[in-house]
CSV table of C-alpha atoms in Angstrom, one decimal:
chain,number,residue,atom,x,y,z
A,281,UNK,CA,74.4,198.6,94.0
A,282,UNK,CA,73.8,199.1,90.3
A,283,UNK,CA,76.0,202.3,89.6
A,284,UNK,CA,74.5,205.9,88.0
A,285,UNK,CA,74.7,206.4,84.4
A,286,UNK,CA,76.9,209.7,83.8
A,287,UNK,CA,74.9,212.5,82.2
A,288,UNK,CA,75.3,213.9,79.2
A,289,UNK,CA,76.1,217.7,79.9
A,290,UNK,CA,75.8,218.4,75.9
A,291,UNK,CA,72.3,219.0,74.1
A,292,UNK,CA,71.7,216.8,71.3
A,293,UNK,CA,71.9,218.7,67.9
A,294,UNK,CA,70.0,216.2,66.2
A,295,UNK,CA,66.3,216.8,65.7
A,296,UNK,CA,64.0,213.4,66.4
A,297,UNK,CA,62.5,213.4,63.0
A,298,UNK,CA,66.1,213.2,61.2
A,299,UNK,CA,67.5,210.3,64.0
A,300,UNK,CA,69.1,207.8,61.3
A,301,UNK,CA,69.1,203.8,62.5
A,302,UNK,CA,71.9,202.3,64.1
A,303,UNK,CA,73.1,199.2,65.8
A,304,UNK,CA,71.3,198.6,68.8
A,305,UNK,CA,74.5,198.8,71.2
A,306,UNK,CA,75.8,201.8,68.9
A,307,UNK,CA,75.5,205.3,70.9
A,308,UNK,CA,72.5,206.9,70.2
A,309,UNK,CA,73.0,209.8,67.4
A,310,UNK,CA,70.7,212.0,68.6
A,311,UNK,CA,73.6,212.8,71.1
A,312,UNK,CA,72.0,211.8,74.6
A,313,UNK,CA,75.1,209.6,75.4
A,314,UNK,CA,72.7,206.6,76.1
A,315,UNK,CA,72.9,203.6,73.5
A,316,UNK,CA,70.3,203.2,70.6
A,317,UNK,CA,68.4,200.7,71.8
A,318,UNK,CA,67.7,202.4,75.5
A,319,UNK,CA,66.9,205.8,74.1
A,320,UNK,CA,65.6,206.5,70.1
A,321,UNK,CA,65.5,202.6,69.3
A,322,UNK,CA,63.4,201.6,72.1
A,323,UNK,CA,60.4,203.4,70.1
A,324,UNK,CA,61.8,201.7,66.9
A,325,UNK,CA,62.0,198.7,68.3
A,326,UNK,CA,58.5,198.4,69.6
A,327,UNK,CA,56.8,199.9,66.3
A,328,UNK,CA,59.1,196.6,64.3
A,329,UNK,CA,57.8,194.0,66.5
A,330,UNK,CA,54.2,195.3,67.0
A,331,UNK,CA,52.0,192.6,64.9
A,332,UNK,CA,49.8,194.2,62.4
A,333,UNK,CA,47.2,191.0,62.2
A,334,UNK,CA,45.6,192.2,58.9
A,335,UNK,CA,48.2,194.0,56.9
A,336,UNK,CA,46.6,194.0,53.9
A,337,UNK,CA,43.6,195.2,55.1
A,338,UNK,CA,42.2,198.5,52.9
A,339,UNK,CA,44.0,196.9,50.0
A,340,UNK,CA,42.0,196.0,46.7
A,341,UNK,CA,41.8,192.5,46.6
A,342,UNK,CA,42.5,191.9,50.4
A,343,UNK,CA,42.0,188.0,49.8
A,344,UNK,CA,43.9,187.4,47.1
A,345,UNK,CA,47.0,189.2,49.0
A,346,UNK,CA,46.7,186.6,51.6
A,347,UNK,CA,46.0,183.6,49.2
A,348,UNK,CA,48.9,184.2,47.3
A,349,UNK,CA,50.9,184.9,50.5
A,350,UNK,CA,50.1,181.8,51.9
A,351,UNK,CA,48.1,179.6,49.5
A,352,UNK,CA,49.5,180.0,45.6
A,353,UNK,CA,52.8,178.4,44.7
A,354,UNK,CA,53.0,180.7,41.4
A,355,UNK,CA,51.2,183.9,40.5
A,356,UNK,CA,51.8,187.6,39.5
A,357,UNK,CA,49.9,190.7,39.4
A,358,UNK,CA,50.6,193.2,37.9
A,359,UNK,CA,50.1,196.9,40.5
A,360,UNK,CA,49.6,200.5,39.9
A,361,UNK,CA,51.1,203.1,42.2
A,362,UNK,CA,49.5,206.0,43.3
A,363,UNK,CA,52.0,208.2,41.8
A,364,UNK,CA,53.6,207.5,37.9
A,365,UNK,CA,56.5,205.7,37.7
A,366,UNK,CA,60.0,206.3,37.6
A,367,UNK,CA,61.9,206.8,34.6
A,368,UNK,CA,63.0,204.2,33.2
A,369,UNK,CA,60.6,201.5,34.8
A,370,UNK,CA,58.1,200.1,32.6
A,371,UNK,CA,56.1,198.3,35.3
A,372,UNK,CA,55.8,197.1,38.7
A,373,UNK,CA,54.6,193.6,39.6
A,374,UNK,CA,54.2,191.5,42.7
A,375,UNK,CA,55.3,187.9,42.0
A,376,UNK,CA,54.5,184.9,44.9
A,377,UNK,CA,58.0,184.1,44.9
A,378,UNK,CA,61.3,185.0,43.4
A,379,UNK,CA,64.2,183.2,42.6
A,380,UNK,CA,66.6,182.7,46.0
A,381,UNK,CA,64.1,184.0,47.5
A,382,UNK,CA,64.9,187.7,46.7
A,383,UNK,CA,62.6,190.2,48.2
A,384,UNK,CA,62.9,192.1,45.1
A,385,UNK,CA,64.6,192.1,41.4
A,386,UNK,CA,65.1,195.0,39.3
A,387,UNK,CA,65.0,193.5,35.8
A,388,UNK,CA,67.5,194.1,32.9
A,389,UNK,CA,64.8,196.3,31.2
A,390,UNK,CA,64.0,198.2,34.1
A,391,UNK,CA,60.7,196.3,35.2
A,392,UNK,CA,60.5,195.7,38.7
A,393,UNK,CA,59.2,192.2,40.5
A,394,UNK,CA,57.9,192.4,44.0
A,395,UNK,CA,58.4,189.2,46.2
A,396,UNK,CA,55.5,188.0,48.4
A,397,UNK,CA,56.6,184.5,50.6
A,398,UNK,CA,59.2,186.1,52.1
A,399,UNK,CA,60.3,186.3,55.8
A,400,UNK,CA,59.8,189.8,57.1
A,401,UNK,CA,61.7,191.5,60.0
A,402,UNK,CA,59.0,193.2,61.3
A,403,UNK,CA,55.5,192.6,62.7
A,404,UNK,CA,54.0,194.8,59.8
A,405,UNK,CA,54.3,193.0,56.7
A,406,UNK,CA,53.0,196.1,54.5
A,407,UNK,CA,55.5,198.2,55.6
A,408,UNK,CA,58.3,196.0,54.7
A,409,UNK,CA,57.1,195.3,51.5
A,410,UNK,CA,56.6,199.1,50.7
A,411,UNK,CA,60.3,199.6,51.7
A,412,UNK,CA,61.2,196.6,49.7
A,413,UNK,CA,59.3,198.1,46.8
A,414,UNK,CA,60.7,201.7,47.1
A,415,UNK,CA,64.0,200.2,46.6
A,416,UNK,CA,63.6,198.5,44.2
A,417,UNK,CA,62.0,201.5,42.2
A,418,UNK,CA,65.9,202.8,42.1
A,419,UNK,CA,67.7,199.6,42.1
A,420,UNK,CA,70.4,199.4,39.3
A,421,UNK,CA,68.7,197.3,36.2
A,422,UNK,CA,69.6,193.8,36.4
A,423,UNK,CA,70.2,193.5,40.6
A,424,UNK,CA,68.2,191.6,43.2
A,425,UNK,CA,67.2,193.9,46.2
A,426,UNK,CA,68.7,192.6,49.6
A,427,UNK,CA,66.2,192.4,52.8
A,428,UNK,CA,66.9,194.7,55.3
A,429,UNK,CA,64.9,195.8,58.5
A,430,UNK,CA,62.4,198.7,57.4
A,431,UNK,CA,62.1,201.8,58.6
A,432,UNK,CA,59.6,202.2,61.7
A,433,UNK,CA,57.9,205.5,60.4
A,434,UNK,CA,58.1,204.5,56.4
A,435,UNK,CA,55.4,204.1,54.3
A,436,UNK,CA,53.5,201.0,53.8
A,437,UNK,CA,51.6,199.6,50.8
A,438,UNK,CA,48.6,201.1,51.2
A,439,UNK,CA,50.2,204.8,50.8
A,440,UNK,CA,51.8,203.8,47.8
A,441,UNK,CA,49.2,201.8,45.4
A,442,UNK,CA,46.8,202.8,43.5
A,443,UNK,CA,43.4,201.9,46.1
A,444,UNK,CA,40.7,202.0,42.9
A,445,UNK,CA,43.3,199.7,40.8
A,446,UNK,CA,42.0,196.2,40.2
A,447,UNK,CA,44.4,193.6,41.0
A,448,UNK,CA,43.9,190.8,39.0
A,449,UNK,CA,45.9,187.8,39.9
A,450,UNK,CA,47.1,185.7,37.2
A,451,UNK,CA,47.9,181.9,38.5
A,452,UNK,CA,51.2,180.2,36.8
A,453,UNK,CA,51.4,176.6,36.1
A,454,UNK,CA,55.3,176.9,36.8
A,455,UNK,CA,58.0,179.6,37.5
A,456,UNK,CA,58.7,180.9,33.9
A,457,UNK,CA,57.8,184.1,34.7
A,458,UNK,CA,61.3,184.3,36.3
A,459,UNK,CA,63.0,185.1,33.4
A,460,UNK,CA,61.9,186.9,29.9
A,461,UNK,CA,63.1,183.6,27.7
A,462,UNK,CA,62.9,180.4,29.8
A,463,UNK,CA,63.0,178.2,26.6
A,464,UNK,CA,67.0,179.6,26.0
A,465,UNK,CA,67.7,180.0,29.6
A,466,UNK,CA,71.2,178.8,30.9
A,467,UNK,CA,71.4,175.4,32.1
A,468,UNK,CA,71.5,176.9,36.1
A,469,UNK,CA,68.2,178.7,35.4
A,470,UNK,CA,67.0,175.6,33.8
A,471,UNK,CA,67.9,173.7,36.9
A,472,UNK,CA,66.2,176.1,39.1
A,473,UNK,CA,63.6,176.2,37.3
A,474,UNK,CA,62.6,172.0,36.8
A,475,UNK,CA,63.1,172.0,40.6
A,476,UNK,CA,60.8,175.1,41.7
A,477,UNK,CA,58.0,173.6,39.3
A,478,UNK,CA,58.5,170.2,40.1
A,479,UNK,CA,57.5,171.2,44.1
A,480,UNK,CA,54.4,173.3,42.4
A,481,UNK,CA,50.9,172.4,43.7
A,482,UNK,CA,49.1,172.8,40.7
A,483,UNK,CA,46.3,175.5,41.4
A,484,UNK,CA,44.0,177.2,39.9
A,485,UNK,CA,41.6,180.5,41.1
A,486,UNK,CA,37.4,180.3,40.7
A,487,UNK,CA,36.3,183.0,38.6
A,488,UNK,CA,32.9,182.9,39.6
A,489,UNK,CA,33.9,184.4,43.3
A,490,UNK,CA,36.0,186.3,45.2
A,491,UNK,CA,39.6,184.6,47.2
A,492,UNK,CA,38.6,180.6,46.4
A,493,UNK,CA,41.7,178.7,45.0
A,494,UNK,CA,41.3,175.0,43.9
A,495,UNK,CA,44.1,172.8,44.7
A,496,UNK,CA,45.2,169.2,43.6
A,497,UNK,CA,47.1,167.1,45.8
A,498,UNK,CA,48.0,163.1,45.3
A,499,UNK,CA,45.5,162.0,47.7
A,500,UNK,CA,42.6,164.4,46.9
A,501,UNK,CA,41.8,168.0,46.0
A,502,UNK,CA,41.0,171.0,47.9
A,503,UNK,CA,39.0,174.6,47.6
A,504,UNK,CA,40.6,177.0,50.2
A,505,UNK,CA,38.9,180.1,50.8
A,506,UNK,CA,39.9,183.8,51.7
A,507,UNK,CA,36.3,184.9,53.3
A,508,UNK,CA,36.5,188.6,54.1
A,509,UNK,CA,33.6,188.6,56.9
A,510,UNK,CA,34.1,188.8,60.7
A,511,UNK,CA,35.3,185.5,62.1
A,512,UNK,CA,33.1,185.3,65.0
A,513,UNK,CA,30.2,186.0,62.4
A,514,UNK,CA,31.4,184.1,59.7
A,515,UNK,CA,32.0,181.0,62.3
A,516,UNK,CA,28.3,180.9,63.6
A,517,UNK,CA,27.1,181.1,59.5
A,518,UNK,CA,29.4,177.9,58.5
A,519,UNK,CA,27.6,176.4,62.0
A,520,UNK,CA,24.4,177.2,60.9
A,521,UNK,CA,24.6,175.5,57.7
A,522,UNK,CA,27.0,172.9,58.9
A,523,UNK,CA,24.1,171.7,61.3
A,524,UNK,CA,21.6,171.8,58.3
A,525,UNK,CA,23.5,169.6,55.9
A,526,UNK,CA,24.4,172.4,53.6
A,527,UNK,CA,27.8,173.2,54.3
A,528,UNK,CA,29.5,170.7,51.8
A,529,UNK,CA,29.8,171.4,48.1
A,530,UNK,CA,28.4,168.5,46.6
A,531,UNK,CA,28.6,165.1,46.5
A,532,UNK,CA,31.9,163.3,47.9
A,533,UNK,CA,32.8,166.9,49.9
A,534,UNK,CA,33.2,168.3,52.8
A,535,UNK,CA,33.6,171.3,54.9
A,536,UNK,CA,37.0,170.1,56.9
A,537,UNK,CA,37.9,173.0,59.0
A,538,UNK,CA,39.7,176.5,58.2
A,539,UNK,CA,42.3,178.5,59.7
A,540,UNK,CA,43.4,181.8,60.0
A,541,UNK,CA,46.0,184.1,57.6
A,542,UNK,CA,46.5,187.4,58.6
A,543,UNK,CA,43.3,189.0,60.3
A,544,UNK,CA,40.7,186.6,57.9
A,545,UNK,CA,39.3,183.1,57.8
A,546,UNK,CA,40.1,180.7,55.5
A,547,UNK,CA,37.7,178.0,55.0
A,548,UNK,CA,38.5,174.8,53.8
A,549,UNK,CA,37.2,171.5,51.7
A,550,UNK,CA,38.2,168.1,51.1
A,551,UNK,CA,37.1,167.5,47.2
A,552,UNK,CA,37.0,164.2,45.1
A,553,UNK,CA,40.4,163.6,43.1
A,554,UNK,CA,38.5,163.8,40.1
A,555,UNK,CA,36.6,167.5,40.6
A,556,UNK,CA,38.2,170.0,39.0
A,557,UNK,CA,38.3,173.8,39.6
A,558,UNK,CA,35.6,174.5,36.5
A,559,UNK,CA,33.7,171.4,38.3
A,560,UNK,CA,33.3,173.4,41.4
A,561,UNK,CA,32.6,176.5,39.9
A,562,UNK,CA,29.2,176.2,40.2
A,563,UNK,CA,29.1,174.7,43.7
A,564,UNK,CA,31.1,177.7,45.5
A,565,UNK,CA,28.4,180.5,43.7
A,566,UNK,CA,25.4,178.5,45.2
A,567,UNK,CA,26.9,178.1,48.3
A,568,UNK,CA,28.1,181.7,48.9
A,569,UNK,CA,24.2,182.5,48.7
A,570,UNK,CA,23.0,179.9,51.2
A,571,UNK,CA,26.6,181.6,53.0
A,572,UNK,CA,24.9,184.9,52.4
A,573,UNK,CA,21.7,184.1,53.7
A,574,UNK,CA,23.4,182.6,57.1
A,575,UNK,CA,25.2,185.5,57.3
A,576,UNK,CA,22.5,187.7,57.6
A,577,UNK,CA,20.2,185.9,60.2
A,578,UNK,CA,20.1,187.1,63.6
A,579,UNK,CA,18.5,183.8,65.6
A,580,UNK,CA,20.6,182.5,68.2
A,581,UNK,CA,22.4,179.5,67.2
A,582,UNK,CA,20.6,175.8,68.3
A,583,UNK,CA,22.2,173.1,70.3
A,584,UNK,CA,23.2,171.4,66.8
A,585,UNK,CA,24.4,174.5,65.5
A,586,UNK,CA,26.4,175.0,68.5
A,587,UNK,CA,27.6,171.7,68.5
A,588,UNK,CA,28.6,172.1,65.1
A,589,UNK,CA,30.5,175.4,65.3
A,590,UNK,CA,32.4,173.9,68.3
A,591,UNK,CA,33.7,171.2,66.0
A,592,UNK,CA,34.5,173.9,63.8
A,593,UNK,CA,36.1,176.0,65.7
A,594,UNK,CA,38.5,173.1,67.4
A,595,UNK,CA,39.7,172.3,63.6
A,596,UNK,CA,41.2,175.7,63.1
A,597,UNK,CA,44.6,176.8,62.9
A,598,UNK,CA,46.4,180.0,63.2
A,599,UNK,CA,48.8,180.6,60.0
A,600,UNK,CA,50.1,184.2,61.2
């Protein structure tokens, strides 16, 4: 027979809102006697491991957050914050990835660069990288800013940027960007460098619409696609031009499947090895109207249509 836990005669003199984080096995300190993770933690613990499926949702530029999350080897942007910024930091800008993977890196002249492929510790991606960010705001110039497990009740991105800022990806050919003067960096950083670049997929983003990033590969070359519409919605319309012949972007292409990347659809297509991202420029902004067009009708879907969004539907993959 399991045995009582003793009560606690004393009151806690700890108010809930100013209960600080401790080990899970630690003795609770709002006072109750009971360990963390059994009495303040358990509510912690649920809000850190409850999956936000579209964390960058309300966020300008919702599909390029995700592309260069999961899709761009090298890119920055450069954000505004709601509020001005400290003294003493000249700007704030997300980068794909840093070097050793740092969440964050307070530069020598104050600037601040924001980390993007990184592991997170909990199931709300935005809220960890608004921690990481705050952080970093008052990080000593010239440190990296060390992951740690955000707060359950701390802010997230989209209560610290700027909502009517553009953000305006710029794509890199290499990792550069790392460091102010890469033509006199040390030979380490040079190292680092040749080998982060070497493992670069060279990529470039379509100007003429939203969240499309060419890609070339040895075998052939790709256009993956950040769509922002409803999947179940967005499925049928692929279907529905799929089953008409229209669905490709020209000659030698084809639609090949998507997958999914944090609460949006990602379409993808095989391209010849010889088109290039200014050769499919014109392609992707005739077929987003026929996708517009799809979009919009309401007619239920035919047997070849159905037929077409099941193979659709059995080539996709969940990324997140």
């Amino acid at each position: 027979m399991a045995k009582k836990r003793p009560q606690t005669k004393g009151k806690s003199h700890v108010s809930s809102g100013e209960i600080p984080v401790v080990g899970a096995r630690e003795p609770c300190p709002c006072g109750s006697g009971r360990r963390y993770k059994a009495c303040h933690g358990r509510a912690a613990a649920h809000a850190v491991t409850e999956l936000v499926q579209r964390p960058f949702e309300g966020l300008a530029g919702e599909g390029d957050w995700i592309a260069l999350r999961e899709l761009v080897p090298a890119a920055t942007v450069r954000l505004t914050l709601k509020e001005s910024l400290p003294d003493g930091v000249p700007s704030v800008t997300l980068a794909t990835v840093l070097p050793m993977a740092w969440p964050a890196l307070r530069r020598d002249d104050g600037s601040v660069l924001l980390g993007l492929q990184n592991d997170t510790s909990s199931g709300d991606m935005s809220r960890d990288l608004a921690d990481t960010l705050q952080r970093a705001l008052t990080a000593e110039p010239g440190t990296p800013v060390q992951a740690r497990r955000a707060p359950a009740d701390g802010p997230r991105l989209q209560d610290l940027l700027d909502p009517a800022a553009p953000f305006e990806p710029v794509v890199h050919t290499g990792f550069e960007f790392w460091v102010p003067d890469s033509e006199n960096a040390s030979p380490d950083v040079a190292a680092s460098l040749e080998r982060a670049n070497a493992a670069a997929i060279p990529t470039v983003k379509l100007s003429g619409v939203d969240g499309a990033y060419w890609c070339e590969t040895p075998d052939k070359n790709h256009l993956r696609w950040v769509m922002p519409h409803p999947e179940e919605r967005l499925l049928d319309a692929l279907a529905r031009l799929h089953a008409a012949g229209t669905s490709s972007l020209g000659e030698g292409t084809r639609l090949v499947g998507s997958f999914r990347a944090h609460g949006l659809t990602v379409p993808v297509w095989d391209l010849p090895t010889g088109m290039s991202a200014e050769d499919v420029e014109k392609p992707a902004a005739e077929f987003a109207e026929r996708l517009a067009a799809a979009l919009d009708s309401e007619a239920p879907l035919t047997v070849e249509e159905r037929r077409a969004r099941g193979g659709l539907t059995n080539r996709q993959v969940t990324l997140s």
